[in-house]
């Protein structure tokens, strides 16, 4: 396992659309392990592959306080949303900043797990926010474009 370099805002790769994954490979397994390690080390609640320079539709999320409940999503798609939440959001690619973003309060996602088995993940509140934020990354979208009233300095917001 290894810590990968997190790409920062201004890097063009963060604005590109990621490609679907068609099969699990040894290289992808290493990437998943590295992304989990990188996310935990950076104290993030989520990380998308383009944030480590790989344009593939893969995200890892862990919103548990202990950092021991990782969710691995390949080719994730939002299939249902409900409600609304407006709150502070941060991104590992935009260090030291946060912004107010409106997201669905409930999100249902269809994806594949690391064994390429189809899974359904449902989340509310922070998990719904993280799912929405990470899937945006796969489409080249950063939360800064959705922040109401721009960004401000912040250190204690959840980063994804
Ligand atoms: Ni992010």
Coordinates of C-alpha atoms and ligand atoms in Angstrom, one line a residue:
X1 CA 0.0 0.0 0.0
X2 CA 1.1 3.5 -0.6
X3 CA -0.1 7.1 0.0
X4 CA -1.0 8.7 -3.4
X5 CA -0.5 12.4 -4.2
X6 CA -3.9 14.2 -3.9
X7 CA -4.4 16.5 -6.9
X8 CA -5.4 20.1 -6.0
X9 CA -7.9 22.5 -7.5
X10 CA -6.4 24.1 -10.6
X11 CA -5.2 20.7 -11.8
X12 CA -7.1 20.0 -15.1
X13 CA -7.6 16.3 -14.3
X14 CA -10.2 17.3 -11.7
X15 CA -12.4 18.8 -14.4
X16 CA -12.4 15.7 -16.6
X17 CA -15.1 13.0 -16.8
X18 CA -13.9 9.6 -15.6
X19 CA -14.3 6.3 -17.5
X20 CA -16.3 3.3 -16.6
X21 CA -14.5 0.3 -15.2
X22 CA -15.2 -2.9 -17.0
X23 CA -13.2 -5.5 -15.0
X24 CA -11.3 -5.8 -11.7
X25 CA -7.6 -6.1 -12.2
X26 CA -4.6 -6.5 -9.8
X27 CA -3.7 -2.8 -10.5
X28 CA -7.2 -1.6 -9.6
X29 CA -7.0 -3.6 -6.4
X30 CA -3.8 -1.8 -5.5
X31 CA -5.4 1.5 -6.4
X32 CA -8.4 0.8 -4.1
X33 CA -6.1 0.0 -1.1
X34 CA -4.0 3.1 -1.8
X35 CA -7.1 5.3 -2.0
X36 CA -8.3 4.0 1.3
X37 CA -5.0 4.6 2.9
X38 CA -4.7 8.1 1.3
X39 CA -8.2 9.1 2.4
X40 CA -7.6 7.9 6.0
X41 CA -4.2 9.6 6.3
X42 CA -5.7 12.8 5.0
X43 CA -8.6 12.5 7.5
X44 CA -11.1 12.7 4.7
X45 CA -14.6 11.0 4.5
X46 CA -14.3 10.3 0.8
X47 CA -11.9 10.2 -2.1
X48 CA -12.5 9.8 -5.9
X49 CA -10.0 8.2 -8.3
X50 CA -9.5 11.5 -10.3
X51 CA -8.3 13.1 -7.1
X52 CA -5.3 10.8 -7.3
X53 CA -4.9 11.4 -11.0
X54 CA -6.8 8.3 -12.3
X55 CA -9.7 9.0 -14.6
X56 CA -11.7 5.9 -13.6
X57 CA -15.2 5.7 -12.0
X58 CA -14.1 4.6 -8.6
X59 CA -14.7 6.2 -5.2
X60 CA -14.0 5.3 -1.6
X61 CA -16.0 6.7 1.3
X62 CA -15.8 6.3 5.1
X63 CA -18.0 8.5 7.2
X64 CA -17.6 6.5 10.4
X65 CA -15.9 8.3 13.3
X66 CA -13.5 5.4 13.8
X67 CA -12.5 5.3 10.1
X68 CA -13.2 1.5 10.0
X69 CA -16.3 1.3 7.7
X70 CA -15.0 1.8 4.2
X71 CA -17.4 1.8 1.2
X72 CA -15.9 1.0 -2.2
X73 CA -18.0 2.0 -5.2
X74 CA -17.2 1.2 -8.8
X75 CA -19.3 2.9 -11.6
X76 CA -21.6 4.5 -9.0
X77 CA -24.9 5.9 -10.2
X78 CA -27.5 7.9 -8.2
X79 CA -30.8 6.1 -8.8
X80 CA -33.0 8.0 -6.2
X81 CA -32.8 11.1 -4.1
X82 CA -35.1 12.7 -1.5
X83 CA -35.2 15.9 0.5
X84 CA -32.6 18.6 0.8
X85 CA -29.8 19.5 3.2
X86 CA -27.7 22.7 3.2
X87 CA -24.5 22.6 5.1
X88 CA -20.7 23.2 5.1
X89 CA -18.7 21.0 2.7
X90 CA -15.0 20.5 2.2
X91 CA -12.8 18.7 -0.3
X92 CA -9.4 17.1 0.0
X93 CA -8.5 18.8 -3.3
X94 CA -9.4 22.2 -1.9
X95 CA -7.4 22.3 1.4
X96 CA -8.3 24.7 4.2
X97 CA -11.6 25.8 2.6
X98 CA -15.2 25.1 2.9
X99 CA -18.5 26.3 1.4
X100 CA -22.2 26.0 1.9
X101 CA -23.7 23.5 -0.5
X102 CA -27.2 22.1 -0.9
X103 CA -27.4 18.4 -1.5
X104 CA -30.2 15.7 -1.3
X105 CA -30.7 14.6 2.3
X106 CA -31.2 11.0 1.0
X107 CA -29.3 9.3 -1.8
X108 CA -29.6 5.8 -3.2
X109 CA -26.7 4.6 -5.3
X110 CA -26.3 1.6 -7.5
X111 CA -22.7 0.5 -8.0
X112 CA -20.3 -2.5 -8.1
X113 CA -18.1 -3.5 -5.2
X114 CA -14.5 -4.5 -5.4
X115 CA -15.6 -8.0 -6.5
X116 CA -17.7 -6.4 -9.4
X117 CA -20.9 -7.5 -7.6
X118 CA -23.8 -5.1 -8.0
X119 CA -24.6 -3.4 -4.7
X120 CA -27.1 -0.7 -3.5
X121 CA -25.9 1.9 -1.0
X122 CA -28.4 4.2 0.7
X123 CA -27.3 7.2 2.8
X124 CA -28.7 10.2 4.6
X125 CA -27.1 13.3 5.9
X126 CA -23.2 13.1 5.8
X127 CA -23.2 9.9 3.8
X128 CA -25.7 11.3 1.3
X129 CA -23.5 14.4 1.0
X130 CA -20.3 12.3 0.5
X131 CA -22.0 10.1 -2.1
X132 CA -23.1 13.2 -4.1
X133 CA -19.7 14.9 -3.7
X134 CA -17.7 11.9 -4.9
X135 CA -20.0 11.1 -7.8
X136 CA -19.6 14.8 -8.9
X137 CA -15.8 14.3 -8.9
X138 CA -16.3 11.4 -11.4
X139 CA -18.1 13.9 -13.7
X140 CA -15.4 16.6 -13.3
X141 CA -17.4 18.7 -10.9
X142 CA -16.0 20.4 -7.8
X143 CA -18.2 21.6 -4.9
X144 CA -16.7 25.1 -5.3
X145 CA -19.0 25.6 -8.4
X146 CA -22.0 24.8 -6.2
X147 CA -21.0 26.8 -3.0
X148 CA -23.5 29.4 -2.1
X149 CA -21.7 32.7 -1.5
X150 CA -18.3 31.3 -2.3
X151 CA -15.6 29.7 -0.1
X152 CA -14.2 30.5 3.3
X153 CA -11.4 29.3 5.5
X154 CA -12.1 26.3 7.5
X155 CA -10.3 23.5 9.3
X156 CA -13.0 21.4 11.0
X157 CA -15.4 20.6 8.1
X158 CA -15.7 17.0 6.7
X159 CA -13.5 16.7 3.5
X160 CA -14.3 14.4 0.6
Ligands
LIG1 NI1 -13.7 16.3 -3.0

